[in-house]
PDB file of C-alpha atoms and ligand atoms in Angstrom:
ATOM      1  CA  UNK A  97     -19.000 -12.069  28.333  1.00 79.00           C
ATOM      2  CA  UNK A  98     -18.079  -9.001  26.343  1.00 93.00           C
ATOM      3  CA  UNK A  99     -16.001  -9.611  23.197  1.00 98.00           C
ATOM      4  CA  UNK A 100     -12.390  -8.663  23.311  1.00 98.00           C
ATOM      5  CA  UNK A 101     -11.209  -6.375  20.345  1.00 98.00           C
ATOM      6  CA  UNK A 102      -7.341  -6.342  19.559  1.00 99.00           C
ATOM      7  CA  UNK A 103      -5.860  -3.344  17.872  1.00 98.00           C
ATOM      8  CA  UNK A 104      -2.230  -4.415  16.898  1.00 98.00           C
ATOM      9  CA  UNK A 105      -0.389  -1.771  15.296  1.00 98.00           C
ATOM     10  CA  UNK A 106       3.501  -1.787  15.137  1.00 98.00           C
ATOM     11  CA  UNK A 107       2.979   1.601  13.444  1.00 97.00           C
ATOM     12  CA  UNK A 108       0.273   3.288  15.518  1.00 97.00           C
ATOM     13  CA  UNK A 109      -2.664   4.774  14.277  1.00 98.00           C
ATOM     14  CA  UNK A 110      -3.175   8.463  15.296  1.00 98.00           C
ATOM     15  CA  UNK A 111      -4.732   9.297  18.750  1.00 98.00           C
ATOM     16  CA  UNK A 112      -7.799  10.514  16.976  1.00 98.00           C
ATOM     17  CA  UNK A 113      -8.384   7.261  15.575  1.00 98.00           C
ATOM     18  CA  UNK A 114      -7.836   4.898  18.269  1.00 98.00           C
ATOM     19  CA  UNK A 115     -10.417   7.270  20.247  1.00 98.00           C
ATOM     20  CA  UNK A 116     -12.859   6.743  17.358  1.00 98.00           C
ATOM     21  CA  UNK A 117     -12.182   3.155  17.507  1.00 98.00           C
ATOM     22  CA  UNK A 118     -12.426   2.835  20.881  1.00 98.00           C
ATOM     23  CA  UNK A 119     -15.930   5.005  21.260  1.00 98.00           C
ATOM     24  CA  UNK A 120     -17.514   2.447  18.852  1.00 98.00           C
ATOM     25  CA  UNK A 121     -15.940  -0.495  20.623  1.00 98.00           C
ATOM     26  CA  UNK A 122     -17.394   0.769  24.017  1.00 98.00           C
ATOM     27  CA  UNK A 123     -21.211   1.607  22.421  1.00 98.00           C
ATOM     28  CA  UNK A 124     -21.238  -1.911  21.036  1.00 98.00           C
ATOM     29  CA  UNK A 125     -20.168  -3.421  24.502  1.00 98.00           C
ATOM     30  CA  UNK A 126     -16.833  -4.784  23.604  1.00 98.00           C
ATOM     31  CA  UNK A 127     -13.659  -4.408  25.496  1.00 98.00           C
ATOM     32  CA  UNK A 128     -10.529  -3.067  23.551  1.00 98.00           C
ATOM     33  CA  UNK A 129      -6.978  -3.934  24.089  1.00 98.00           C
ATOM     34  CA  UNK A 130      -4.070  -2.123  22.443  1.00 98.00           C
ATOM     35  CA  UNK A 131      -0.911  -3.252  21.316  1.00 98.00           C
ATOM     36  CA  UNK A 132       1.180  -0.388  19.766  1.00 98.00           C
ATOM     37  CA  UNK A 133       4.642   0.343  18.655  1.00 98.00           C
ATOM     38  CA  UNK A 134       5.509  -3.634  19.500  1.00 98.00           C
ATOM     39  CA  UNK A 135       8.956  -4.449  18.003  1.00 97.00           C
ATOM     40  CA  UNK A 136       8.722  -8.349  18.715  1.00 98.00           C
ATOM     41  CA  UNK A 137       6.518 -10.594  16.792  1.00 98.00           C
ATOM     42  CA  UNK A 138       6.221 -12.416  19.759  1.00 98.00           C
ATOM     43  CA  UNK A 139       4.208  -9.771  21.564  1.00 98.00           C
ATOM     44  CA  UNK A 140       1.508 -10.282  19.016  1.00 98.00           C
ATOM     45  CA  UNK A 141       1.422 -13.800  19.546  1.00 98.00           C
ATOM     46  CA  UNK A 142       0.693 -13.318  23.224  1.00 98.00           C
ATOM     47  CA  UNK A 143      -1.447 -10.310  22.595  1.00 98.00           C
ATOM     48  CA  UNK A 144      -3.842 -12.537  20.527  1.00 98.00           C
ATOM     49  CA  UNK A 145      -4.422 -15.427  23.428  1.00 98.00           C
ATOM     50  CA  UNK A 146      -7.978 -14.244  24.273  1.00 97.00           C
ATOM     51  CA  UNK A 147      -9.436 -12.071  21.578  1.00 98.00           C
ATOM     52  CA  UNK A 148     -12.662 -12.348  19.547  1.00 98.00           C
ATOM     53  CA  UNK A 149     -11.497 -10.086  17.000  1.00 99.00           C
ATOM     54  CA  UNK A 150      -8.621  -7.929  16.059  1.00 98.00           C
ATOM     55  CA  UNK A 151      -7.847  -4.999  13.996  1.00 99.00           C
ATOM     56  CA  UNK A 152      -4.454  -4.584  12.305  1.00 99.00           C
ATOM     57  CA  UNK A 153      -2.152  -2.751   9.695  1.00 98.00           C
ATOM     58  CA  UNK A 154       0.635  -3.972   8.081  1.00 98.00           C
ATOM     59  CA  UNK A 155       1.155  -6.380  10.870  1.00 98.00           C
ATOM     60  CA  UNK A 156       2.044 -10.042  10.271  1.00 98.00           C
ATOM     61  CA  UNK A 157      -1.003 -12.303  11.018  1.00 98.00           C
ATOM     62  CA  UNK A 158       1.014 -15.426  10.732  1.00 98.00           C
ATOM     63  CA  UNK A 159       0.012 -19.317  11.248  1.00 98.00           C
ATOM     64  CA  UNK A 160       1.586 -18.901  14.507  1.00 98.00           C
ATOM     65  CA  UNK A 161      -0.315 -15.876  15.631  1.00 98.00           C
ATOM     66  CA  UNK A 162      -3.571 -17.674  14.419  1.00 98.00           C
ATOM     67  CA  UNK A 163      -2.914 -20.885  16.005  1.00 98.00           C
ATOM     68  CA  UNK A 164      -2.401 -18.840  19.415  1.00 98.00           C
ATOM     69  CA  UNK A 165      -5.582 -16.964  18.700  1.00 98.00           C
ATOM     70  CA  UNK A 166      -8.086 -19.610  20.291  1.00 98.00           C
ATOM     71  CA  UNK A 167     -10.927 -17.433  20.280  1.00 98.00           C
ATOM     72  CA  UNK A 168     -10.449 -15.291  17.383  1.00 98.00           C
ATOM     73  CA  UNK A 169     -13.360 -14.831  14.661  1.00 98.00           C
ATOM     74  CA  UNK A 170     -12.201 -12.048  12.608  1.00 99.00           C
ATOM     75  CA  UNK A 171      -9.093  -9.991  11.626  1.00 99.00           C
ATOM     76  CA  UNK A 172      -9.612  -6.829  10.043  1.00 99.00           C
ATOM     77  CA  UNK A 173      -6.607  -5.127   8.112  1.00 98.00           C
ATOM     78  CA  UNK A 174      -7.371  -1.776   8.215  1.00 98.00           C
ATOM     79  CA  UNK A 175      -6.041  -0.660   4.954  1.00 98.00           C
ATOM     80  CA  UNK A 176      -5.961  -2.228   1.340  1.00 98.00           C
ATOM     81  CA  UNK A 177      -3.271  -4.841   1.004  1.00 98.00           C
ATOM     82  CA  UNK A 178      -3.692  -8.001   2.966  1.00 98.00           C
ATOM     83  CA  UNK A 179      -0.549 -10.099   2.146  1.00 98.00           C
ATOM     84  CA  UNK A 180       0.647  -9.848   5.692  1.00 98.00           C
ATOM     85  CA  UNK A 181      -2.180 -12.566   6.508  1.00 98.00           C
ATOM     86  CA  UNK A 182      -1.928 -16.073   6.170  1.00 98.00           C
ATOM     87  CA  UNK A 183      -5.053 -16.434   4.421  1.00 98.00           C
ATOM     88  CA  UNK A 184      -4.887 -20.176   4.171  1.00 97.00           C
ATOM     89  CA  UNK A 185      -4.512 -20.508   7.732  1.00 98.00           C
ATOM     90  CA  UNK A 186      -7.068 -18.087   8.844  1.00 98.00           C
ATOM     91  CA  UNK A 187      -9.499 -19.954   6.520  1.00 98.00           C
ATOM     92  CA  UNK A 188      -8.517 -23.378   7.822  1.00 97.00           C
ATOM     93  CA  UNK A 189      -9.119 -21.909  11.404  1.00 97.00           C
ATOM     94  CA  UNK A 190     -12.641 -20.555  10.423  1.00 98.00           C
ATOM     95  CA  UNK A 191     -11.094 -16.927  10.985  1.00 98.00           C
ATOM     96  CA  UNK A 192     -12.819 -14.207   8.667  1.00 98.00           C
ATOM     97  CA  UNK A 193      -9.800 -11.762   7.224  1.00 98.00           C
ATOM     98  CA  UNK A 194     -11.314  -8.723   5.914  1.00 98.00           C
ATOM     99  CA  UNK A 195      -9.727  -5.327   4.589  1.00 98.00           C
ATOM    100  CA  UNK A 196     -11.162  -1.527   4.208  1.00 98.00           C
ATOM    101  CA  UNK A 197     -10.577  -0.999   0.810  1.00 98.00           C
ATOM    102  CA  UNK A 198     -10.575   2.700  -0.208  1.00 98.00           C
ATOM    103  CA  UNK A 199     -10.210   4.144   3.169  1.00 98.00           C
ATOM    104  CA  UNK A 200      -6.757   5.256   2.900  1.00 98.00           C
ATOM    105  CA  UNK A 201      -6.164   5.691  -0.925  1.00 98.00           C
ATOM    106  CA  UNK A 202      -6.219   9.409  -0.739  1.00 98.00           C
ATOM    107  CA  UNK A 203      -3.715   9.845   1.656  1.00 98.00           C
ATOM    108  CA  UNK A 204      -1.012   7.275  -0.529  1.00 98.00           C
ATOM    109  CA  UNK A 205      -2.071   9.132  -3.569  1.00 98.00           C
ATOM    110  CA  UNK A 206      -0.709  12.294  -2.018  1.00 98.00           C
ATOM    111  CA  UNK A 207       2.362  10.656  -1.242  1.00 98.00           C
ATOM    112  CA  UNK A 208       3.038   9.487  -4.862  1.00 99.00           C
ATOM    113  CA  UNK A 209       3.003  13.500  -5.917  1.00 99.00           C
ATOM    114  CA  UNK A 210       5.317  14.231  -2.878  1.00 98.00           C
ATOM    115  CA  UNK A 211       7.646  11.576  -4.068  1.00 98.00           C
ATOM    116  CA  UNK A 212       7.063  12.889  -8.032  1.00 98.00           C
ATOM    117  CA  UNK A 213       7.991  16.397  -7.155  1.00 98.00           C
ATOM    118  CA  UNK A 214      10.965  15.610  -4.876  1.00 98.00           C
ATOM    119  CA  UNK A 215      12.424  13.709  -8.208  1.00 98.00           C
ATOM    120  CA  UNK A 216      11.395  16.397 -10.193  1.00 98.00           C
ATOM    121  CA  UNK A 217      12.910  18.761  -8.115  1.00 98.00           C
ATOM    122  CA  UNK A 218      16.115  17.120  -7.822  1.00 98.00           C
ATOM    123  CA  UNK A 219      15.742  16.700  -3.933  1.00 97.00           C
ATOM    124  CA  UNK A 220      15.167  20.487  -3.687  1.00 97.00           C
ATOM    125  CA  UNK A 221      18.880  20.470  -3.632  1.00 96.00           C
ATOM    126  CA  UNK A 222      19.156  23.927  -5.828  1.00 97.00           C
ATOM    127  CA  UNK A 223      19.702  22.265  -9.005  1.00 97.00           C
ATOM    128  CA  UNK A 224      17.360  23.111 -11.712  1.00 98.00           C
ATOM    129  CA  UNK A 225      14.469  20.503 -12.257  1.00 98.00           C
ATOM    130  CA  UNK A 226      11.454  19.823 -14.306  1.00 98.00           C
ATOM    131  CA  UNK A 227       7.545  20.296 -13.842  1.00 98.00           C
ATOM    132  CA  UNK A 228       5.031  17.707 -13.951  1.00 98.00           C
ATOM    133  CA  UNK A 229       3.156  19.746 -15.842  1.00 98.00           C
ATOM    134  CA  UNK A 230       2.348  18.023 -19.534  1.00 98.00           C
ATOM    135  CA  UNK A 231       4.351  14.931 -18.294  1.00 98.00           C
ATOM    136  CA  UNK A 232       2.881  11.566 -19.243  1.00 99.00           C
ATOM    137  CA  UNK A 233       2.081   9.572 -16.130  1.00 99.00           C
ATOM    138  CA  UNK A 234       1.431   5.763 -16.133  1.00 99.00           C
ATOM    139  CA  UNK A 235      -0.837   4.148 -13.509  1.00 99.00           C
ATOM    140  CA  UNK A 236       0.382   0.667 -13.157  1.00 99.00           C
ATOM    141  CA  UNK A 237      -3.024  -0.858 -11.415  1.00 98.00           C
ATOM    142  CA  UNK A 238      -6.060   1.142 -11.857  1.00 98.00           C
ATOM    143  CA  UNK A 239      -7.356   0.219  -8.465  1.00 98.00           C
ATOM    144  CA  UNK A 240      -8.568   2.745  -5.699  1.00 98.00           C
ATOM    145  CA  UNK A 241      -5.142   4.422  -4.935  1.00 98.00           C
ATOM    146  CA  UNK A 242      -4.760   4.745  -9.001  1.00 98.00           C
ATOM    147  CA  UNK A 243      -8.191   6.402  -8.785  1.00 98.00           C
ATOM    148  CA  UNK A 244      -7.335   8.919  -6.514  1.00 98.00           C
ATOM    149  CA  UNK A 245      -3.627   9.246  -8.148  1.00 99.00           C
ATOM    150  CA  UNK A 246      -5.541  10.447 -11.567  1.00 99.00           C
ATOM    151  CA  UNK A 247      -7.711  12.876  -9.913  1.00 98.00           C
ATOM    152  CA  UNK A 248      -4.609  14.616  -8.598  1.00 98.00           C
ATOM    153  CA  UNK A 249      -2.806  14.117 -11.461  1.00 99.00           C
ATOM    154  CA  UNK A 250      -5.362  16.187 -13.468  1.00 98.00           C
ATOM    155  CA  UNK A 251      -4.571  19.045 -11.040  1.00 98.00           C
ATOM    156  CA  UNK A 252      -0.885  18.904 -12.402  1.00 98.00           C
ATOM    157  CA  UNK A 253      -2.312  18.777 -15.868  1.00 98.00           C
ATOM    158  CA  UNK A 254      -0.421  15.882 -16.496  1.00 99.00           C
ATOM    159  CA  UNK A 255      -1.388  12.941 -19.236  1.00 98.00           C
ATOM    160  CA  UNK A 256      -2.444  10.042 -17.547  1.00 99.00           C
ATOM    161  CA  UNK A 257      -2.355   6.209 -18.747  1.00 99.00           C
ATOM    162  CA  UNK A 258      -2.933   3.170 -17.029  1.00 99.00           C
ATOM    163  CA  UNK A 259      -2.574  -0.550 -17.182  1.00 99.00           C
ATOM    164  CA  UNK A 260      -4.710  -2.965 -15.454  1.00 98.00           C
ATOM    165  CA  UNK A 261      -6.361  -6.120 -17.183  1.00 98.00           C
ATOM    166  CA  UNK A 262      -8.713  -6.124 -14.229  1.00 98.00           C
ATOM    167  CA  UNK A 263     -10.237  -2.880 -15.066  1.00 98.00           C
ATOM    168  CA  UNK A 264     -12.605  -2.488 -17.710  1.00 98.00           C
ATOM    169  CA  UNK A 265     -11.325   0.060 -20.472  1.00 98.00           C
ATOM    170  CA  UNK A 266     -14.628   2.247 -20.233  1.00 98.00           C
ATOM    171  CA  UNK A 267     -13.990   3.005 -16.637  1.00 98.00           C
ATOM    172  CA  UNK A 268     -10.555   4.398 -17.565  1.00 98.00           C
ATOM    173  CA  UNK A 269     -11.706   6.201 -20.433  1.00 98.00           C
ATOM    174  CA  UNK A 270     -14.582   7.771 -18.485  1.00 98.00           C
ATOM    175  CA  UNK A 271     -11.985   9.060 -15.791  1.00 98.00           C
ATOM    176  CA  UNK A 272     -10.235  10.839 -18.596  1.00 98.00           C
ATOM    177  CA  UNK A 273      -7.464   7.859 -18.630  1.00 99.00           C
ATOM    178  CA  UNK A 274      -6.050   6.421 -21.510  1.00 98.00           C
ATOM    179  CA  UNK A 275      -5.835   2.543 -21.306  1.00 98.00           C
ATOM    180  CA  UNK A 276      -2.919   0.776 -22.441  1.00 98.00           C
ATOM    181  CA  UNK A 277      -3.148  -2.592 -23.931  1.00 97.00           C
ATOM    182  CA  UNK A 278       0.271  -4.181 -22.660  1.00 98.00           C
ATOM    183  CA  UNK A 279       2.292  -3.500 -19.329  1.00 98.00           C
ATOM    184  CA  UNK A 280       5.331  -2.796 -21.632  1.00 98.00           C
ATOM    185  CA  UNK A 281       3.668  -0.171 -23.476  1.00 98.00           C
ATOM    186  CA  UNK A 282       3.028   1.829 -20.300  1.00 98.00           C
ATOM    187  CA  UNK A 283       6.695   1.725 -19.076  1.00 98.00           C
ATOM    188  CA  UNK A 284       7.557   2.588 -22.971  1.00 98.00           C
ATOM    189  CA  UNK A 285       4.929   5.513 -23.053  1.00 98.00           C
ATOM    190  CA  UNK A 286       5.226   7.419 -19.812  1.00 98.00           C
ATOM    191  CA  UNK A 287       7.841   9.673 -18.021  1.00 98.00           C
ATOM    192  CA  UNK A 288       6.617   8.750 -14.377  1.00 99.00           C
ATOM    193  CA  UNK A 289       5.416   5.282 -13.559  1.00 99.00           C
ATOM    194  CA  UNK A 290       3.640   4.945 -10.378  1.00 99.00           C
ATOM    195  CA  UNK A 291       3.286   1.586  -9.276  1.00 99.00           C
ATOM    196  CA  UNK A 292      -0.139   0.359  -7.209  1.00 98.00           C
ATOM    197  CA  UNK A 293       0.166  -3.551  -7.433  1.00 98.00           C
ATOM    198  CA  UNK A 294      -0.691  -5.821  -4.693  1.00 98.00           C
ATOM    199  CA  UNK A 295       1.782  -8.133  -3.557  1.00 98.00           C
ATOM    200  CA  UNK A 296       1.120 -11.829  -4.682  1.00 97.00           C
ATOM    201  CA  UNK A 297       2.852 -14.473  -6.006  1.00 97.00           C
ATOM    202  CA  UNK A 298       2.054 -13.117  -9.396  1.00 98.00           C
ATOM    203  CA  UNK A 299       3.162  -9.688  -8.879  1.00 98.00           C
ATOM    204  CA  UNK A 300       6.315 -10.557  -6.977  1.00 98.00           C
ATOM    205  CA  UNK A 301       9.322  -9.160  -9.135  1.00 98.00           C
ATOM    206  CA  UNK A 302       6.857  -8.494 -12.207  1.00 98.00           C
ATOM    207  CA  UNK A 303       8.812  -5.097 -12.306  1.00 99.00           C
ATOM    208  CA  UNK A 304      12.116  -6.380 -13.776  1.00 98.00           C
ATOM    209  CA  UNK A 305      14.798  -4.938 -15.874  1.00 98.00           C
ATOM    210  CA  UNK A 306      13.372  -6.077 -19.108  1.00 98.00           C
ATOM    211  CA  UNK A 307      10.332  -3.747 -18.524  1.00 98.00           C
ATOM    212  CA  UNK A 308      12.321  -0.858 -16.581  1.00 98.00           C
ATOM    213  CA  UNK A 309      14.739  -0.789 -19.504  1.00 98.00           C
ATOM    214  CA  UNK A 310      12.001   0.144 -21.806  1.00 98.00           C
ATOM    215  CA  UNK A 311      11.451   3.241 -20.153  1.00 98.00           C
ATOM    216  CA  UNK A 312      12.175   6.673 -21.625  1.00 98.00           C
ATOM    217  CA  UNK A 313      15.278   8.744 -21.186  1.00 98.00           C
ATOM    218  CA  UNK A 314      15.097  10.770 -17.718  1.00 98.00           C
ATOM    219  CA  UNK A 315      11.764   8.376 -16.942  1.00 98.00           C
ATOM    220  CA  UNK A 316      11.221   7.668 -13.130  1.00 99.00           C
ATOM    221  CA  UNK A 317       9.638   4.946 -11.107  1.00 99.00           C
ATOM    222  CA  UNK A 318       7.268   5.840  -8.013  1.00 99.00           C
ATOM    223  CA  UNK A 319       6.459   2.696  -5.475  1.00 99.00           C
ATOM    224  CA  UNK A 320       4.007   3.334  -2.953  1.00 98.00           C
ATOM    225  CA  UNK A 321       2.864  -0.129  -3.063  1.00 98.00           C
ATOM    226  CA  UNK A 322       5.112  -3.126  -1.970  1.00 98.00           C
ATOM    227  CA  UNK A 323       8.796  -3.518  -2.409  1.00 98.00           C
ATOM    228  CA  UNK A 324       8.791  -7.036  -3.420  1.00 98.00           C
ATOM    229  CA  UNK A 325       7.061  -6.090  -6.893  1.00 98.00           C
ATOM    230  CA  UNK A 326       9.988  -4.166  -8.157  1.00 98.00           C
ATOM    231  CA  UNK A 327      12.798  -7.015  -8.765  1.00 98.00           C
ATOM    232  CA  UNK A 328      15.675  -5.581  -6.339  1.00 98.00           C
ATOM    233  CA  UNK A 329      18.928  -6.922  -8.806  1.00 98.00           C
ATOM    234  CA  UNK A 330      16.954  -5.730 -11.656  1.00 98.00           C
ATOM    235  CA  UNK A 331      16.549  -1.999  -9.857  1.00 98.00           C
ATOM    236  CA  UNK A 332      20.377  -1.939  -9.025  1.00 98.00           C
ATOM    237  CA  UNK A 333      21.018  -3.192 -12.703  1.00 98.00           C
ATOM    238  CA  UNK A 334      18.889  -0.180 -14.225  1.00 98.00           C
ATOM    239  CA  UNK A 335      20.438   2.363 -11.919  1.00 98.00           C
ATOM    240  CA  UNK A 336      23.784   1.028 -13.018  1.00 98.00           C
ATOM    241  CA  UNK A 337      23.056   0.876 -16.681  1.00 98.00           C
ATOM    242  CA  UNK A 338      21.191   3.833 -17.218  1.00 98.00           C
ATOM    243  CA  UNK A 339      22.342   7.033 -15.833  1.00 97.00           C
ATOM    244  CA  UNK A 340      19.173   8.939 -16.519  1.00 98.00           C
ATOM    245  CA  UNK A 341      17.159   6.604 -14.423  1.00 98.00           C
ATOM    246  CA  UNK A 342      14.990   7.697 -11.195  1.00 98.00           C
ATOM    247  CA  UNK A 343      13.426   5.879  -8.622  1.00 98.00           C
ATOM    248  CA  UNK A 344      11.279   6.982  -5.235  1.00 98.00           C
ATOM    249  CA  UNK A 345       9.590   4.490  -3.005  1.00 98.00           C
ATOM    250  CA  UNK A 346       7.630   4.567   0.144  1.00 98.00           C
ATOM    251  CA  UNK A 347       8.267   1.131   0.493  1.00 98.00           C
ATOM    252  CA  UNK A 348      12.147   1.249   0.332  1.00 98.00           C
ATOM    253  CA  UNK A 349      13.966  -1.977  -0.950  1.00 98.00           C
ATOM    254  CA  UNK A 350      16.477  -3.696   1.074  1.00 98.00           C
ATOM    255  CA  UNK A 351      19.451  -2.319  -1.128  1.00 98.00           C
ATOM    256  CA  UNK A 352      18.337   1.070  -0.237  1.00 98.00           C
ATOM    257  CA  UNK A 353      21.639   1.973   1.436  1.00 98.00           C
ATOM    258  CA  UNK A 354      23.403   0.998  -1.659  1.00 98.00           C
ATOM    259  CA  UNK A 355      21.462   2.877  -4.002  1.00 98.00           C
ATOM    260  CA  UNK A 356      21.110   5.913  -1.883  1.00 98.00           C
ATOM    261  CA  UNK A 357      25.037   5.966  -1.656  1.00 98.00           C
ATOM    262  CA  UNK A 358      25.321   5.300  -5.434  1.00 98.00           C
ATOM    263  CA  UNK A 359      22.596   7.121  -6.829  1.00 98.00           C
ATOM    264  CA  UNK A 360      21.460   9.337  -4.159  1.00 97.00           C
ATOM    265  CA  UNK A 361      20.705  12.352  -6.641  1.00 96.00           C
ATOM    266  CA  UNK A 362      18.497   9.904  -8.792  1.00 98.00           C
ATOM    267  CA  UNK A 363      16.492   8.292  -5.914  1.00 98.00           C
ATOM    268  CA  UNK A 364      14.546   8.885  -2.566  1.00 98.00           C
ATOM    269  CA  UNK A 365      12.919   6.516   0.065  1.00 98.00           C
ATOM    270  CA  UNK A 366      10.849   7.475   2.848  1.00 98.00           C
ATOM    271  CA  UNK A 367      12.489   6.426   6.518  1.00 95.00           C
ATOM    272  CA  UNK A 368       9.313   3.899   7.189  1.00 94.00           C
ATOM    273  CA  UNK A 369       6.161   3.178   5.108  1.00 97.00           C
ATOM    274  CA  UNK A 370       4.182   6.417   5.273  1.00 96.00           C
ATOM    275  CA  UNK A 371       1.796   6.456   2.817  1.00 98.00           C
ATOM    276  CA  UNK A 372      -1.314   5.784   4.819  1.00 98.00           C
ATOM    277  CA  UNK A 373       0.171   7.419   7.907  1.00 97.00           C
ATOM    278  CA  UNK A 374      -2.297  10.294   8.160  1.00 98.00           C
ATOM    279  CA  UNK A 375      -4.836  11.208  10.743  1.00 98.00           C
ATOM    280  CA  UNK A 376      -7.513  11.159   7.840  1.00 98.00           C
ATOM    281  CA  UNK A 377      -6.453   7.772   6.541  1.00 98.00           C
ATOM    282  CA  UNK A 378      -6.032   6.140  10.347  1.00 98.00           C
ATOM    283  CA  UNK A 379      -9.479   7.396  11.354  1.00 98.00           C
ATOM    284  CA  UNK A 380     -11.092   6.191   8.059  1.00 98.00           C
ATOM    285  CA  UNK A 381      -9.723   2.792   8.134  1.00 98.00           C
ATOM    286  CA  UNK A 382      -9.856   2.595  11.489  1.00 98.00           C
ATOM    287  CA  UNK A 383     -13.660   3.313  12.041  1.00 98.00           C
ATOM    288  CA  UNK A 384     -14.419   1.063   8.969  1.00 98.00           C
ATOM    289  CA  UNK A 385     -12.626  -1.782  10.493  1.00 98.00           C
ATOM    290  CA  UNK A 386     -14.457  -1.532  14.024  1.00 98.00           C
ATOM    291  CA  UNK A 387     -17.554  -1.309  12.381  1.00 98.00           C
ATOM    292  CA  UNK A 388     -17.283  -4.316   9.932  1.00 98.00           C
ATOM    293  CA  UNK A 389     -16.500  -6.205  13.276  1.00 98.00           C
ATOM    294  CA  UNK A 390     -19.626  -4.860  14.881  1.00 98.00           C
ATOM    295  CA  UNK A 391     -21.792  -5.748  11.570  1.00 98.00           C
ATOM    296  CA  UNK A 392     -19.930  -9.119  11.465  1.00 98.00           C
ATOM    297  CA  UNK A 393     -20.896  -9.995  15.284  1.00 98.00           C
ATOM    298  CA  UNK A 394     -24.224  -8.736  14.579  1.00 98.00           C
ATOM    299  CA  UNK A 395     -25.598  -9.735  11.506  1.00 98.00           C
ATOM    300  CA  UNK A 396     -23.026 -12.166  10.136  1.00 98.00           C
ATOM    301  CA  UNK A 397     -22.078  -9.408   7.238  1.00 98.00           C
ATOM    302  CA  UNK A 398     -18.858 -10.692   5.711  1.00 98.00           C
ATOM    303  CA  UNK A 399     -18.970  -7.895   2.809  1.00 98.00           C
ATOM    304  CA  UNK A 400     -15.216  -7.288   2.588  1.00 98.00           C
ATOM    305  CA  UNK A 401     -14.199 -10.684   3.410  1.00 98.00           C
ATOM    306  CA  UNK A 402     -10.868 -11.332   1.406  1.00 98.00           C
ATOM    307  CA  UNK A 403     -10.426 -15.292   2.357  1.00 97.00           C
ATOM    308  CA  UNK A 404     -13.532 -16.705   1.409  1.00 92.00           C
TER     309      UNK A 404
HETATM  310  C1  LIG B 528      -2.456  -0.360   2.328  1.00 60.05           C
HETATM  311  O1  LIG B 528      -1.922  -1.650   1.888  1.00 60.05           O
HETATM  312  O2  LIG B 528      -3.459  -0.331   3.035  1.00 60.05           O
HETATM  313  C2  LIG B 528      -0.968   0.529   2.681  1.00 60.05           C
HETATM  314  O3  LIG B 528       0.037  -0.283   2.165  1.00 60.05           O
HETATM  315  C3  LIG B 528      -1.022   0.948   4.162  1.00 60.05           C
HETATM  316  O4  LIG B 528      -0.091   0.157   5.173  1.00 60.05           O
HETATM  317  P1  LIG B 528      -0.209   0.749   6.324  1.00 60.05           P
HETATM  318  O5  LIG B 528      -1.542   0.771   7.026  1.00 60.05           O
HETATM  319  O6  LIG B 528       0.864  -0.375   6.907  1.00 60.05           O
HETATM  320  O7  LIG B 528       0.512   1.936   6.665  1.00 60.05           O
END
């Protein structure tokens, strides 16, 4: 019996990516099943019933989904963050969970600059704005996206700083980035702070009022990571107390309407998380995901497993 691979994407891949995944699956002798643009979690629960593998994006692979996936051996998150997979439940069921690190980083990094420019140019409203050139940019967490953000920032002639206790200072220095020892120092120093933290219990609410209030006059935070890493009550407090504070996010907070209504001239939110929503990122991450599944079934390769 040929293996069944489900591609479950509530936010669908570009057609080109699906075509590539489909071609590789076919070559491997797999049957590909698509569940795109679904709106009910129950649709995902139903779709996994007889699949051997699945490719997802921000789709929630909960304990309930896993319990219904009787044949599932592997789930690959086509992307970086895997906070949407119940890793413990997967481990208990013997399901290997993987991500595809780096495959969509450039797309996210480009959006960082789109958001920064939007704030700097006052939403293209006709008001006089500022330039990115010569400004200090702080990268909070120097992973794959942070590295790409630094590369692009160099083209804008920005001065780049980074805080990441898990990355060697030598690596940052080699990339032309000034490593910063303390998180607060990054926020104090920079005109823009771009957040690239993963969502985990240690990072939820990490960017709080205490940290944000250290920022310079007219400073801005750009969040393309996860909404939960910025504490929402703190964000509202910051907007209320600091009339000079700017915030733009590709991961809009729950209070986005309130912020937009009261502080619309100092904030911007994409309608939907769009950072990785490019044809190129979809193709890269989608192809990596199906290849990882093929290698796993053929050779037992678990290189990108995140739930060991
Ligand atoms: C990721 O973690 O890879 C990014 O946040 C992109 O997520 P998406 O696939 O839901 O767009």
